[in-house]
Coordinates of C-alpha atoms in Angstrom, one line a residue:
Chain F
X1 CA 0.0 0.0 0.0
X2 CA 3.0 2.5 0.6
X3 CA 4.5 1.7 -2.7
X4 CA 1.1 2.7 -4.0
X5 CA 1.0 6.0 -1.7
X6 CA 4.7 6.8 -2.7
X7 CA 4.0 6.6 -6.3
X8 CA 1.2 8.6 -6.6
X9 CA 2.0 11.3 -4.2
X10 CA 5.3 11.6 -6.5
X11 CA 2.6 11.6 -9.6
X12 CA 0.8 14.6 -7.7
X13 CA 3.7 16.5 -7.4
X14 CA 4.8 16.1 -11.1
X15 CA 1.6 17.3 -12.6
X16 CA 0.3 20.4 -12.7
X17 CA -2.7 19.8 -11.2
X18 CA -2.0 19.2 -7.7
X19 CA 0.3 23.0 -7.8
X20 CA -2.9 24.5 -9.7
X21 CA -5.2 22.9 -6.5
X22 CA -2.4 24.3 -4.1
X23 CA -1.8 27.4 -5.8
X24 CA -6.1 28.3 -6.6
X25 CA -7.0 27.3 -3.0
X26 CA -4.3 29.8 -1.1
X27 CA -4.9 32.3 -3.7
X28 CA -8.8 32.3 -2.8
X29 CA -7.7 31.3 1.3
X30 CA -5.5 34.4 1.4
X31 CA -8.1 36.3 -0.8
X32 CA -11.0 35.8 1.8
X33 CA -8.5 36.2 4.4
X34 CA -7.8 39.9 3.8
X35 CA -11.3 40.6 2.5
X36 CA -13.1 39.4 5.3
X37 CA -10.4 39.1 8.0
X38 CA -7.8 41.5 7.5
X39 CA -9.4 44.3 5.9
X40 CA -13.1 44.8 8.6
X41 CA -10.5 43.9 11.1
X42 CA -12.0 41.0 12.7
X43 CA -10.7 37.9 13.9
X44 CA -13.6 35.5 12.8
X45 CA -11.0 33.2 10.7
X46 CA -13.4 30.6 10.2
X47 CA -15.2 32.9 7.6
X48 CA -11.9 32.0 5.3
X49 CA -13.3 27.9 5.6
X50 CA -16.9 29.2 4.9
X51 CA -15.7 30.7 1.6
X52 CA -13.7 28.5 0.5
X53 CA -15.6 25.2 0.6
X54 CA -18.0 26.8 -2.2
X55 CA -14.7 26.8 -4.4
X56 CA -13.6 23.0 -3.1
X57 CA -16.6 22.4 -5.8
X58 CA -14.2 23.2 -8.6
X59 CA -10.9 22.3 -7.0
X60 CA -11.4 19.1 -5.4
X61 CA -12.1 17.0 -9.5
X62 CA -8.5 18.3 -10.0
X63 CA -7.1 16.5 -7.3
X64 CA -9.1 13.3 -7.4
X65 CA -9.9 12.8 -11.0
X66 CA -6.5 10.8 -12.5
X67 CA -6.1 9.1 -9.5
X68 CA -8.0 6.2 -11.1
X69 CA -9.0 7.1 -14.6
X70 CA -5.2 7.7 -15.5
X71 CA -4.2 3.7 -14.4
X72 CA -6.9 2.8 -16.8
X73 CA -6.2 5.5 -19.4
X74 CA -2.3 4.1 -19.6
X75 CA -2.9 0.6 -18.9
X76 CA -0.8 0.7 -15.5
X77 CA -4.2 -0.3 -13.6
X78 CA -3.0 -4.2 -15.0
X79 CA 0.1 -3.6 -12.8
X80 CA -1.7 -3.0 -9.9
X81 CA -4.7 -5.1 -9.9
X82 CA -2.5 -8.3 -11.1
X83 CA 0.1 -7.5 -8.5
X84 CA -0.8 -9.0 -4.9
X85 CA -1.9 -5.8 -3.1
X86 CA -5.7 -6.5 -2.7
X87 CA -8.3 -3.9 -3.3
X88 CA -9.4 -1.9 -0.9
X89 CA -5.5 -1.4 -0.1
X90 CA -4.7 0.1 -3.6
X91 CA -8.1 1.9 -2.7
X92 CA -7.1 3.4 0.5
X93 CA -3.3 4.0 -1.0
X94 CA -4.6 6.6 -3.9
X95 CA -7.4 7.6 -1.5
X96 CA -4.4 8.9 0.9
X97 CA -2.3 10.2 -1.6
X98 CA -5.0 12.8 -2.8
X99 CA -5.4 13.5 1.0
X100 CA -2.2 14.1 1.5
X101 CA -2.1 16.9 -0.7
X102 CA -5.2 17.9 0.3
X103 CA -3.7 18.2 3.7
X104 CA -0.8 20.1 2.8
X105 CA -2.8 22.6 1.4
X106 CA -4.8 23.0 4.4
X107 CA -1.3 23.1 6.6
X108 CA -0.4 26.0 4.7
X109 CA -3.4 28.0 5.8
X110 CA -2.7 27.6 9.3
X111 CA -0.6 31.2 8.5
X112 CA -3.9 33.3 8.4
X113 CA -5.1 32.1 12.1
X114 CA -1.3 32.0 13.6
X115 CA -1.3 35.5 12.1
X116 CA -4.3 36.5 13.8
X117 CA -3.2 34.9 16.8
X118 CA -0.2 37.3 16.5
X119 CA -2.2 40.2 16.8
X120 CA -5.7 39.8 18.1
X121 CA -8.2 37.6 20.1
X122 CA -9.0 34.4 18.2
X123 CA -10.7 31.4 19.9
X124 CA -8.4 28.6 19.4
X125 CA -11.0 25.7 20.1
X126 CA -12.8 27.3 17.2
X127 CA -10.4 27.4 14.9
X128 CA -9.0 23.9 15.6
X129 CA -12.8 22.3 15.4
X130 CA -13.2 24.7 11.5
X131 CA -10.2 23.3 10.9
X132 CA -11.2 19.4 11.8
X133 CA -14.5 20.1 10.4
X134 CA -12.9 21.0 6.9
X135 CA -10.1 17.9 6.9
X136 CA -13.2 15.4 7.5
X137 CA -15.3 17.6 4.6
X138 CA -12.2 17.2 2.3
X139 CA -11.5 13.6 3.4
X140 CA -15.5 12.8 2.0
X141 CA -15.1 14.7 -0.7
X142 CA -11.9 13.1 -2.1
X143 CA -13.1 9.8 -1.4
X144 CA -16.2 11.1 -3.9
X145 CA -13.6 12.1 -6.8
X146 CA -11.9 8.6 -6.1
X147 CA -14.7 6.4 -6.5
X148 CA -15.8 9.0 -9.9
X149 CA -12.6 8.7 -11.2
X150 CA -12.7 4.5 -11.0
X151 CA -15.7 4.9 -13.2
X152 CA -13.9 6.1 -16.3
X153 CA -10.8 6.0 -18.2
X154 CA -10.3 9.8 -18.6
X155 CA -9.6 11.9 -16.5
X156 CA -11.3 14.8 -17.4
X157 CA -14.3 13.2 -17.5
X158 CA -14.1 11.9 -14.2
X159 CA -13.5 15.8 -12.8
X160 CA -16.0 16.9 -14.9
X161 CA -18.4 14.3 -13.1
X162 CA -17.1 14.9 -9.7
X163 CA -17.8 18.9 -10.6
X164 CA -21.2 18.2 -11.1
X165 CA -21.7 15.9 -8.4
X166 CA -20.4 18.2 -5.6
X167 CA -22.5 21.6 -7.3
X168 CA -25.4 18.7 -6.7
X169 CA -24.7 18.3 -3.4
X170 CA -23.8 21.7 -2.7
X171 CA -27.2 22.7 -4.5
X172 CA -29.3 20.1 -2.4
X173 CA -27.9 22.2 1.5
X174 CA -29.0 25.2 -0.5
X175 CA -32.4 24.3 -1.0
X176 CA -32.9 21.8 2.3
X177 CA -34.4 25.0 4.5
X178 CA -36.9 25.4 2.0
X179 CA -38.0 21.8 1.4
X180 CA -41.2 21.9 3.7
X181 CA -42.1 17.4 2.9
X182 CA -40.7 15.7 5.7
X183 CA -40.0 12.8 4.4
X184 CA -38.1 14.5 1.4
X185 CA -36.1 16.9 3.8
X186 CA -35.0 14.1 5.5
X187 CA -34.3 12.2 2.4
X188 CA -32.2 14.9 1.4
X189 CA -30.5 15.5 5.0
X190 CA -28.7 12.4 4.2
X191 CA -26.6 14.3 1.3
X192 CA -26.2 17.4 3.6
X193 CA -22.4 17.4 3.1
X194 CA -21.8 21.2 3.2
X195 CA -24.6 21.3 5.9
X196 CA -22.6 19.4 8.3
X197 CA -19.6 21.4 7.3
X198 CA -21.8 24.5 8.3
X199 CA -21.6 23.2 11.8
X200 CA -17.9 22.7 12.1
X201 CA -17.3 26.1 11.3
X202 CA -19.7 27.5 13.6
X203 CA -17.8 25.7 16.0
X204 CA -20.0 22.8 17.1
X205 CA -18.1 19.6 17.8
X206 CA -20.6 16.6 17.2
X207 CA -19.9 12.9 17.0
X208 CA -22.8 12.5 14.8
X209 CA -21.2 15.0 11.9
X210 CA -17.7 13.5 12.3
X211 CA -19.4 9.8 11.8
X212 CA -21.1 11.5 9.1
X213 CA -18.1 11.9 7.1
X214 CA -16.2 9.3 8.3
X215 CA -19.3 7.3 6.9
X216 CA -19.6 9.2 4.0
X217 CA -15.7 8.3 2.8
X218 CA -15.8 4.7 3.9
X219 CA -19.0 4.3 1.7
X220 CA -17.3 5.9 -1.1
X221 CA -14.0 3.8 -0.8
X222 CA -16.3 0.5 -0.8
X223 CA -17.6 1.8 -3.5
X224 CA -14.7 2.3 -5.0
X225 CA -13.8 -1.3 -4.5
X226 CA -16.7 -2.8 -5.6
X227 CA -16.3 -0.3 -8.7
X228 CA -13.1 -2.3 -9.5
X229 CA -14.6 -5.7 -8.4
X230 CA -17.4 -4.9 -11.1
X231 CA -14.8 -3.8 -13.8
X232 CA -12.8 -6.4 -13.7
X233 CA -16.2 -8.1 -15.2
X234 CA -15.8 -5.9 -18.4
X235 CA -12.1 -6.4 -18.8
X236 CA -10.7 -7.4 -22.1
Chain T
X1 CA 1.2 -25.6 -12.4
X2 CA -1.5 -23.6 -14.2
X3 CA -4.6 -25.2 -14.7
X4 CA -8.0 -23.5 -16.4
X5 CA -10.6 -25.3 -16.8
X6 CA -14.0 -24.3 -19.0
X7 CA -13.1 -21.3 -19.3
X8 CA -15.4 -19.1 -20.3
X9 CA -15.6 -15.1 -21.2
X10 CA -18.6 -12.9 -23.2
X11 CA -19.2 -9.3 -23.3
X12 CA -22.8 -9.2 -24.0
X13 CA -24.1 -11.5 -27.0
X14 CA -19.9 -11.4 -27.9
X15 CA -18.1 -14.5 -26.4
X16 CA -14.3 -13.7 -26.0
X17 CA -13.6 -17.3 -24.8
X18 CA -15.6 -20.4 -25.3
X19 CA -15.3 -23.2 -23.3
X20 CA -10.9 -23.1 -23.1
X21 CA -9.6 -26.3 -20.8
X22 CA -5.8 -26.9 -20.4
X23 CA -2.8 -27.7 -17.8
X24 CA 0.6 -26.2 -18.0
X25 CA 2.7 -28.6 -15.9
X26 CA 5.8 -27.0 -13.5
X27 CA 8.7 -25.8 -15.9
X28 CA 6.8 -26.2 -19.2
X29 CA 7.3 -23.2 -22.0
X30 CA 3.6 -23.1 -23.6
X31 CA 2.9 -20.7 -26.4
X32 CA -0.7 -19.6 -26.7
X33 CA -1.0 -18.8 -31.1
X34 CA -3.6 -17.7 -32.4
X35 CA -4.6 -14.7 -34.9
X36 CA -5.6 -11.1 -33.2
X37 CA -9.0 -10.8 -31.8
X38 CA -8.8 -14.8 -31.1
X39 CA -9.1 -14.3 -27.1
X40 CA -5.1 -14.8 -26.0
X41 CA -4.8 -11.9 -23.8
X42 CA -8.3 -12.1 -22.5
X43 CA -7.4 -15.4 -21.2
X44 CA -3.8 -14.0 -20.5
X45 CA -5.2 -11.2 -18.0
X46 CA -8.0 -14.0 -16.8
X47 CA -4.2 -16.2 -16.1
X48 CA -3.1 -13.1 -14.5
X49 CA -6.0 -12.0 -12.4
X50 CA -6.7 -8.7 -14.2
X51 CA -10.1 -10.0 -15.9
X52 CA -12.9 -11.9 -14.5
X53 CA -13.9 -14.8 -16.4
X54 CA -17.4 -15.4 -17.4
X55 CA -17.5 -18.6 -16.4
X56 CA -14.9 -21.9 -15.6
X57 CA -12.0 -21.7 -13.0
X58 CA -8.2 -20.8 -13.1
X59 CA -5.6 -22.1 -10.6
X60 CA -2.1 -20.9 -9.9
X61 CA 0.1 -23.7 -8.1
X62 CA -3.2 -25.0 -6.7
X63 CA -4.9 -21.6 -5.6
X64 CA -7.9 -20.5 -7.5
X65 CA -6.9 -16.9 -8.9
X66 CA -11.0 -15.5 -7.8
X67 CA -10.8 -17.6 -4.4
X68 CA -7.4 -16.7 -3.1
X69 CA -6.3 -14.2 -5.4
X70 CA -3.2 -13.0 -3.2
X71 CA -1.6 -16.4 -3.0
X72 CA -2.5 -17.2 -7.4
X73 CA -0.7 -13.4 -7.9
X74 CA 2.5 -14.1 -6.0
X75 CA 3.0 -16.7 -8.1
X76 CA 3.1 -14.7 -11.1
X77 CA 5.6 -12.2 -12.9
X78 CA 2.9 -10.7 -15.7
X79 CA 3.6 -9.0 -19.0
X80 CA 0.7 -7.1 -20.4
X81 CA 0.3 -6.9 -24.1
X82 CA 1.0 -3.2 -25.0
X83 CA 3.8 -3.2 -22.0
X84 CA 1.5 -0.7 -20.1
X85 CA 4.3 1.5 -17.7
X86 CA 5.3 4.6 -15.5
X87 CA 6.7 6.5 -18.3
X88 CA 7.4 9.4 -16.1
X89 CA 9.8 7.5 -13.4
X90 CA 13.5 6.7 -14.0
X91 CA 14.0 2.7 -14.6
X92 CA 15.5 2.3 -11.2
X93 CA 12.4 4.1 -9.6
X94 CA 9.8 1.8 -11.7
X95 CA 11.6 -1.6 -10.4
X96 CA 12.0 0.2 -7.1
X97 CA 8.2 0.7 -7.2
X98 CA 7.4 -2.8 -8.3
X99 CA 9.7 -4.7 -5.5
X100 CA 7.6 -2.4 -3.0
X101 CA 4.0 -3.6 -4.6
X102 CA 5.2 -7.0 -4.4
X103 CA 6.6 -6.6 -0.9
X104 CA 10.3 -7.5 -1.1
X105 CA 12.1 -6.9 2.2
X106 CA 13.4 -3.5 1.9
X107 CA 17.4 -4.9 2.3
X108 CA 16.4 -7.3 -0.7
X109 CA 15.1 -4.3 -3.4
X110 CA 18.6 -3.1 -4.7
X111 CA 19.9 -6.4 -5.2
X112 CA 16.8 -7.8 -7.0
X113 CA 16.7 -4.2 -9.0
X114 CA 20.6 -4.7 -9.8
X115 CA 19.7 -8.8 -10.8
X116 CA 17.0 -8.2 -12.9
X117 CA 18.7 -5.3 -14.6
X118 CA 21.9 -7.6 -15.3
X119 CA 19.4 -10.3 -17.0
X120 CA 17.4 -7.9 -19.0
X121 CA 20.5 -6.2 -20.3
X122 CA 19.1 -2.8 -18.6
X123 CA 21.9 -2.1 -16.1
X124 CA 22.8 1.1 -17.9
X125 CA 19.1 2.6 -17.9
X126 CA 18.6 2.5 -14.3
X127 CA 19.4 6.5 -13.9
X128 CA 17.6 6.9 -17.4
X129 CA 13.7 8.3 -17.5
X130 CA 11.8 6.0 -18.9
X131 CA 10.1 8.4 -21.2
X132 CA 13.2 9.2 -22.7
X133 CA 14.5 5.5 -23.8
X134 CA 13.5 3.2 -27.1
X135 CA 10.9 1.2 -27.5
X136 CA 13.1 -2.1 -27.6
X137 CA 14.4 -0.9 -24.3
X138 CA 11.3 -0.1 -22.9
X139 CA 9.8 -3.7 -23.5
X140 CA 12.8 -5.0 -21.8
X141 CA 12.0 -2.8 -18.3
X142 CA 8.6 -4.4 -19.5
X143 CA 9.9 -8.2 -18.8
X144 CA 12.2 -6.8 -15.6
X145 CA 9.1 -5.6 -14.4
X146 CA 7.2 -9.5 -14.7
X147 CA 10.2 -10.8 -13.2
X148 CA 10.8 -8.3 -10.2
X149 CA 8.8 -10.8 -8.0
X150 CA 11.4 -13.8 -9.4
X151 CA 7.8 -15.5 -9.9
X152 CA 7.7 -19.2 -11.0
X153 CA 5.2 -18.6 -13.5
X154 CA 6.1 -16.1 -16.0
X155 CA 3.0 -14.5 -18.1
X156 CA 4.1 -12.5 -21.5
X157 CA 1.6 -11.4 -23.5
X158 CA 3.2 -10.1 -27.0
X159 CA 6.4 -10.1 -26.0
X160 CA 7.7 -8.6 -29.1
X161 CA 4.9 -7.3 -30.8
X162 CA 5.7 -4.2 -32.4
X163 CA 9.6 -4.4 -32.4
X164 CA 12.1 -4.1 -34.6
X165 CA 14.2 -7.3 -35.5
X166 CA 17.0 -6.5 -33.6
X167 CA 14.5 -6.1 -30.8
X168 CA 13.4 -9.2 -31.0
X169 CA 15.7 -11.3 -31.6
X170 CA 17.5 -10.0 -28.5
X171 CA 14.6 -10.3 -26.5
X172 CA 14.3 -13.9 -27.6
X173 CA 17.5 -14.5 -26.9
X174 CA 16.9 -13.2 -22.9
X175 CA 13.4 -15.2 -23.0
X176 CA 15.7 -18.5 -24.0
X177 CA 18.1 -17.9 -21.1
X178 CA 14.7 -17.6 -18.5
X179 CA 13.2 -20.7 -19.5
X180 CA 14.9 -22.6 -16.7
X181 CA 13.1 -23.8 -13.7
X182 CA 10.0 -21.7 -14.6
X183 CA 6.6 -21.8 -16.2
X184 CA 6.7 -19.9 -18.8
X185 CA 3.2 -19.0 -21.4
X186 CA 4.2 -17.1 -24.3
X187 CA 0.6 -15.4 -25.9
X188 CA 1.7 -14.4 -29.4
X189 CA 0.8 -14.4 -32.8
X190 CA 4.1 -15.1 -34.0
X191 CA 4.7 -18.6 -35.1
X192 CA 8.0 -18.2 -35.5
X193 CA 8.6 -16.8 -31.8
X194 CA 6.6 -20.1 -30.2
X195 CA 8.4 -22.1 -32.6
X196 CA 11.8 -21.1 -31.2
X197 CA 11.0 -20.6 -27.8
X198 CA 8.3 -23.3 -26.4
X199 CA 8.0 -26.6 -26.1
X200 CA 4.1 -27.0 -26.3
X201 CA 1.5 -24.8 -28.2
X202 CA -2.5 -23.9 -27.6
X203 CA -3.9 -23.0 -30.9
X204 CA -6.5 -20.6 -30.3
X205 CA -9.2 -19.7 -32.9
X206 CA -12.4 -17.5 -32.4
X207 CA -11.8 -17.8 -28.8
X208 CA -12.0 -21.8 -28.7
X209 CA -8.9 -23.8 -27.7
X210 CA -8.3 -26.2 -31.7
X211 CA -5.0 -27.7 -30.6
X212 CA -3.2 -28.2 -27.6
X213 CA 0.2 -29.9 -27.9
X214 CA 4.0 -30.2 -28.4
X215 CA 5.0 -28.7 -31.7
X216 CA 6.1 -32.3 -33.5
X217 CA 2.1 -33.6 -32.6
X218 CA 0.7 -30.8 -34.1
X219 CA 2.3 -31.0 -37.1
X220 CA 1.3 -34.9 -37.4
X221 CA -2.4 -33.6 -36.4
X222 CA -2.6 -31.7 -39.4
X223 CA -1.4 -34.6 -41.8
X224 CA 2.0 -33.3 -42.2
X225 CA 4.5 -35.1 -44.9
X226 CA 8.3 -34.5 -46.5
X227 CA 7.2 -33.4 -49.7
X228 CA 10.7 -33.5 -52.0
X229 CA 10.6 -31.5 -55.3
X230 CA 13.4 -32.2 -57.9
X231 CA 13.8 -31.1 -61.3
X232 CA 15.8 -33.9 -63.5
X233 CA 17.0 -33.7 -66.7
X234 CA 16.1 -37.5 -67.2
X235 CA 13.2 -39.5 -69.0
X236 CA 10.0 -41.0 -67.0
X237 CA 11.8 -44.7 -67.8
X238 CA 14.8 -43.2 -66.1
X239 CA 12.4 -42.1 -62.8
X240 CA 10.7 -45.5 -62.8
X241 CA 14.3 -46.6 -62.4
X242 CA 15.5 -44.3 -59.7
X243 CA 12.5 -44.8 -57.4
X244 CA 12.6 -48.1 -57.6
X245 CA 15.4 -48.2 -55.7
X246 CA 13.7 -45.8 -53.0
X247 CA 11.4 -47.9 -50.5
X248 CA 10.9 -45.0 -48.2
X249 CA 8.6 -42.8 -50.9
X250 CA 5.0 -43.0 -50.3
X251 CA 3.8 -41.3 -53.5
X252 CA 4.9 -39.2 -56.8
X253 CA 3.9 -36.9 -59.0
X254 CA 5.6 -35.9 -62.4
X255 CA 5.0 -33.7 -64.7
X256 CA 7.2 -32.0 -68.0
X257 CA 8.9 -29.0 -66.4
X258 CA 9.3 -25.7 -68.5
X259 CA 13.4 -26.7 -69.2
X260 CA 13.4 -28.7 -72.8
X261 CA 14.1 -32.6 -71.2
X262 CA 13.6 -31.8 -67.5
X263 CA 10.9 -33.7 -65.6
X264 CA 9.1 -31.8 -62.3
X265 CA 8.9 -34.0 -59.2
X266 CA 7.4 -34.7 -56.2
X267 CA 8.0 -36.8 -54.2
X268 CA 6.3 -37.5 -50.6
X269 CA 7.6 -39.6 -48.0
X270 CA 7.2 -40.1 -44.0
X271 CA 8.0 -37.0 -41.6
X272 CA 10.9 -38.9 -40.1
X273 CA 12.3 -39.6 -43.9
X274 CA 15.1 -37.2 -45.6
X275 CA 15.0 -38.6 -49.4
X276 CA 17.5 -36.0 -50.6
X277 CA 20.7 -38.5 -49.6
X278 CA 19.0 -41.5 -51.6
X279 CA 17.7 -39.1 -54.3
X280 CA 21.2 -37.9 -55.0
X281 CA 23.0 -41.3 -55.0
X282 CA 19.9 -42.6 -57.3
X283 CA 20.5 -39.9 -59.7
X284 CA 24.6 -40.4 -59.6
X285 CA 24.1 -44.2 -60.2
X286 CA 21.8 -42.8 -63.3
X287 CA 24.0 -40.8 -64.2
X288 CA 20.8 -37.9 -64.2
X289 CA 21.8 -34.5 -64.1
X290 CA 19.8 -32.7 -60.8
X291 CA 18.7 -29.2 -61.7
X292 CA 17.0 -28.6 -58.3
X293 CA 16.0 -30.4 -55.1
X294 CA 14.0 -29.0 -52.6
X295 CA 11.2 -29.9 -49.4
X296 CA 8.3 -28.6 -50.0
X297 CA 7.2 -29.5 -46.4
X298 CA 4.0 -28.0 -45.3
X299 CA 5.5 -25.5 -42.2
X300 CA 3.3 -24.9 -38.8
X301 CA 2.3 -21.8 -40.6
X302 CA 0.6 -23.4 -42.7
X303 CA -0.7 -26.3 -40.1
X304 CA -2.0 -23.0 -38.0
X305 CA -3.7 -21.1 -41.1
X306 CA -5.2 -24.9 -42.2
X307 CA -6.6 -25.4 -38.3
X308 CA -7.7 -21.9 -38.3
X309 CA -9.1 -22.0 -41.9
X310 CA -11.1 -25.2 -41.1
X311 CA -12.6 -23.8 -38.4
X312 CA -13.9 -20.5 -39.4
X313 CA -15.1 -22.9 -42.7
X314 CA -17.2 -25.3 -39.7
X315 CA -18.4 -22.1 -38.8

C-alpha cells in the first residue's frame, strides 16, 4: 500500500494539477482572508473555511480525477490489480495520496489564524474544530472524486463528473431549508455534506457529523472497491 | 502448475472465450497462437487475475486466482500486451516501485533491481527516465518488471509485438536464457517466436482452444508429410528406375517441367524420412543431371492457417 502512496504522491507533485489545487486554493484562502479578515478587522478566521468550501466544488475533480481514470487510461491499472496488493489497499493508498495533498494545502493555511493569533483575540477551540471540520469535509469529498474517477478511463471526465456531483450536493444544503415534505427533507439531510460542514465552522463539535463523514468516505471507498470488483467483469 | 478449466468469457451476446480447458505442468514453456481478436490476452489477464472470467476456474500452483487471489498473484511475474508503464519515473524508480507492490524486504530491493537489470540487459538505464528510452528498451523494463517478483510462472503477452528485428531477436535471446526452472506462457501471434522458444502450443481460434500440444504432434495432427521436389534432366523410364530403388517414398507426382528434357517432381515420404541422400546417390548411379532439389514441407504456418481455416469454414 505504501509503494502505492509513494507513487502517486510523487505523480501529484509532477503534474500540474495538484500546484494549480495548491496554488487556486491559497490564492482564494488568502483572498478571503484579507477581504473578510484582514481588511473589517476581525478575527472570525473561520469565515476564510466558509468561503472556500463553495470553491472545493471546482478544486477538489482536479485533485481526485487521474487518481484512477489515469491507471486505466495508460494501462498501469494491470500492474496493480494483477500485483498481490488486494483492493481496498490500492483503494485506500490513492485515496491517501489525494489526501495528502489535500492536507498540505490545508497546513499551509494555518498562517492566516497564527497571524491572527499574532495580533488579536482568536478562539483557538474554534479554529481547531473549523479546521477538523474542513479535513473530515475534504476527506469525504476526495473519497467522492476517487470512486468518480474509477468509473472512467479519462480523466477529465471523471472531474468533470465529480464537478457536477459536488454543485449537486452543494445545490441540495441550498435548497434543504426550503423543502417543507418531511419525508423529502430528510431524504435529502442524508446528502447534507456542506450542511454538516456548516456546523464545524460554527464551532460545534458533534460525533454525529464526524461519523457522518467518516461514513460518507468509507462508503465511497467501498464503493470504490466494488467499482473495481465490477470492472474487472468488463475487462478485455 | 497452471490449470483452467472451462473457461469461459462474453461481453454481451460477444463470447471472447468459449469453453478453453488446459494444464501447463511446472517448468513447461507453452505458447498460446492464435490470430488477433482470437481471445489470447483475454485469457492471459484472466491467467493473471486482471479479468474476471465469465465462467470456468483458473488455478495458480493449486490456488484458485477469484478464491485466493493474493496467493495465485505471487506466483506470477505478468507482461501485459501493449507493456503498459510509468513513463514518467527513472528505470531504477519503476523496479523500485514494483519490488515495494510486491513486498520484497526493503534490504532485498537493490539487489533484485541490480539482478534483474543484469538479466534484461538494462543495467545502464537504471538513472535513465523511462520516457526518454526506445521502444526495444522499454519492453525490456517491460519483462524486468514481470520478473521483479522472481515469480515461477512467468506470463508474456506479445512479448515482441511491435519491435524491430534487432529487438526481438535479442529479447528472444533473454526469454531462452529464463526458461529454466519456470513456467513460462508465451501469448503471441508469432509462429516463428513459439516455434523457437516453447515446447508445447494452444492453438486458439475464435476464442476456442483447436489444438493443444507439443509442436512435432501438431504437425502430425494436421497430416504433415516430407514433400521433395526435384527437377531432372532425365526420361519417365529413367524415374521409374531411380525410385525403384527408393522404398521409403509414399507417392509421386511428375509432370514436364518448363526446361526442354527436365521432368518436375514430387515426391512424398514419411515425416521422419530425408530422401534428398537416396535421391542424389539414385541420380549419380543414373548418371541424371539434378537441376534442383527442394522440401516442399508444409511449415506450422501453414498447419495454423489450415486449423484456423477449417474452423472458421465449420463455422
Amino acid at each position: 500500500m505504501r509503494a502505492v502512496y509513494r507513487k502517486d504522491l510523487r505523480s501529484h507533485f509532477a503534474s500540474a494539477s495538484s500546484y494549480m489545487f495548491l496554488a487556486v486554493f491559497l490564492f482564494f484562502g488568502g483572498s478571503y482572508f484579507t477581504r473578510f479578515v484582514l481588511a473589517q478587522n476581525t478575527s472570525e478566521v473561520t469565515e476564510i473555511f466558509a468561503n472556500t468550501s463553495v470553491l472545493m466544488v471546482l478544486l477538489f475533480p482536479f485533485l481526485t480525477m487521474r487518481s484512477m481514470a489515469r491507471e486505466q487510461q495508460i494501462g498501469t491499472d494491470k500492474l496493480l490489480l494483477t500485483g498481490p496488493l488486494p483492493i481496498v489497499s490500492l483503494v485506500t493508498a490513492k485515496l491517501l495520496a489525494c489526501y495528502t495533498v489535500f492536507l498540505l494545502s490545508l497546513a499551509l493555511t494555518a498562517i492566516f489564524p497564527l497571524l491572527v493569533f499574532a495580533g488579536g483575540n482568536v478562539s483557538a477551540g474554534e479554529v481547531l474544530v473549523s479546521y477538523l471540520g474542513f479535513a473530515l469535509f475534504g476527506l469525504a469529498v476526495i473519497s467522492l472524486g476517487v470512486f468518480i474517477s474509477s468509473l472512467s478511463a479519462h480523466p477529465l471526465r471523471a472531474g468533470l463528473v465529480t464537478a457536477i456531483c459536488l454543485i449537486i450536493l452543494w445545490m441540495t444544503d441550498s435548497i434543504l431549508p426550503n423543502v417543507a415534505n418531511p419525508a423529502l427533507h430528510s431524504l435529502l439531510s442524508v446528502f447534507s455534506l456542506f450542511g454538516r460542514l456548516e456546523e464545524f465552522q460554527y464551532g460545534f463539535l458533534r460525533l454525529s457529523s464526524i461519523l457522518y463523514m467518516l461514513s460518507f468516505a468509507a462508503v465511497f471507498v467501498l464503493f470504490t472497491c466494488k467499482s473495481i470488483s465490477l470492472h474487472r467483469e468488463n475487462k478485455v | 502448475m497452471i490449470e483452467a478449466k472451462m473457461l469461459y468469457k462474453n461481453f454481451g451476446a460477444s463470447v471472447a472465450v468459449n469453453d478453453v480447458s488446459f494444464t501447463i505442468p511446472d517448468g513447461q514453456i507453452t505458447g498460446v497462437l492464435g490470430r488477433p481478436g482470437c481471445g489470447k490476452s483475454t485469457i492471459a489477464n484472466i491467467l493473471a487475475g486482471y479479468t474476471a472470467s465469465s465462467g470456468g476456474s483458473v488455478s495458480i500452483n493449486g490456488y484458485d486466482i477469484e478464491r485466493h487471489p493474493r496467493r495465485a498473484k505471487a506466483a506470477i511475474g505478468y507482461l501485459p500486451a501493449n507493456n503498459p508503464i510509468y513513463y514518467d519515473m527513472t528505470v531504477r524508480e519503476y523496479l523500485d516501485f514494483l519490488s515495494r507492490l510486491h513486498r520484497l524486504p526493503r534490504r532485498q530491493v537493490p539487489g533484485r533491481i541490480a539482478w534483474v537489470s543484469d538479466i534484461m540487459g538494462i543495467s545502464e538505464y537504471l538513472p535513465h527516465l523511462i520516457l526518454n528510452l526506445d521502444r526495444g528498451v522499454i519492453r525490456r523494463i517491460g519483462i524486468a518488471g514481470a520478473l521483479i517478483n522472481d515469480p515461477p510462472i512467468l506470463l508474456l503477452d506479445q512479448p515482441t509485438a511491435g519491435l524491430s528485428p534487432a529487438d526481438t531477436r535479442e529479447i528472444r535471446e533473454i526469454l531462452k536464457s529464463l526458461r529454466q526452472d519456470r513456467t513460462m506462457v508465451i501469448f503471441s501471434s508469432y509462429l516463428a517466436e513459439v516455434l523457437e522458444l516453447c515446447q508445447h502450443v494452444l492453438v486458439l481460434n475464435g476464442g476456442k482452444l483447436i489444438a493443444n500440444d507439443s509442436i512435432a504432434n501438431l504437425r502430425a495432427l494436421a497430416g504433415d508429410k516430407n514433400r521433395l521436389k526435384l527437377s531432372l534432366h532425365a526420361t519417365l523410364d529413367q524415374l521409374r528406375r531411380i525410385l525403384s530403388s527408393m522404398e521409403s517414398v509414399e507417392d509421386v507426382s511428375a509432370q514436364p517441367g518448363l526446361e526442354e528434357g527436365a521432368l518436375d517432381v514430387i515426391l512424398e515420404s514419411g515425416v521422419d524420412t530425408d530422401l534428398r541422400p537416396q535421391v542424389w546417390a539414385a541420380c549419380a548411379r543414373e548418371n541424371i543431371p539434378i537441376l534442383e532439389m527442394k522440401y516442399l514441407n508444409v511449415s506450422l504456418e501453414e498447419i495454423f492457417l489450415q486449423l484456423t481455416g477449417k474452423i472458421q469454414g465449420g463455422d
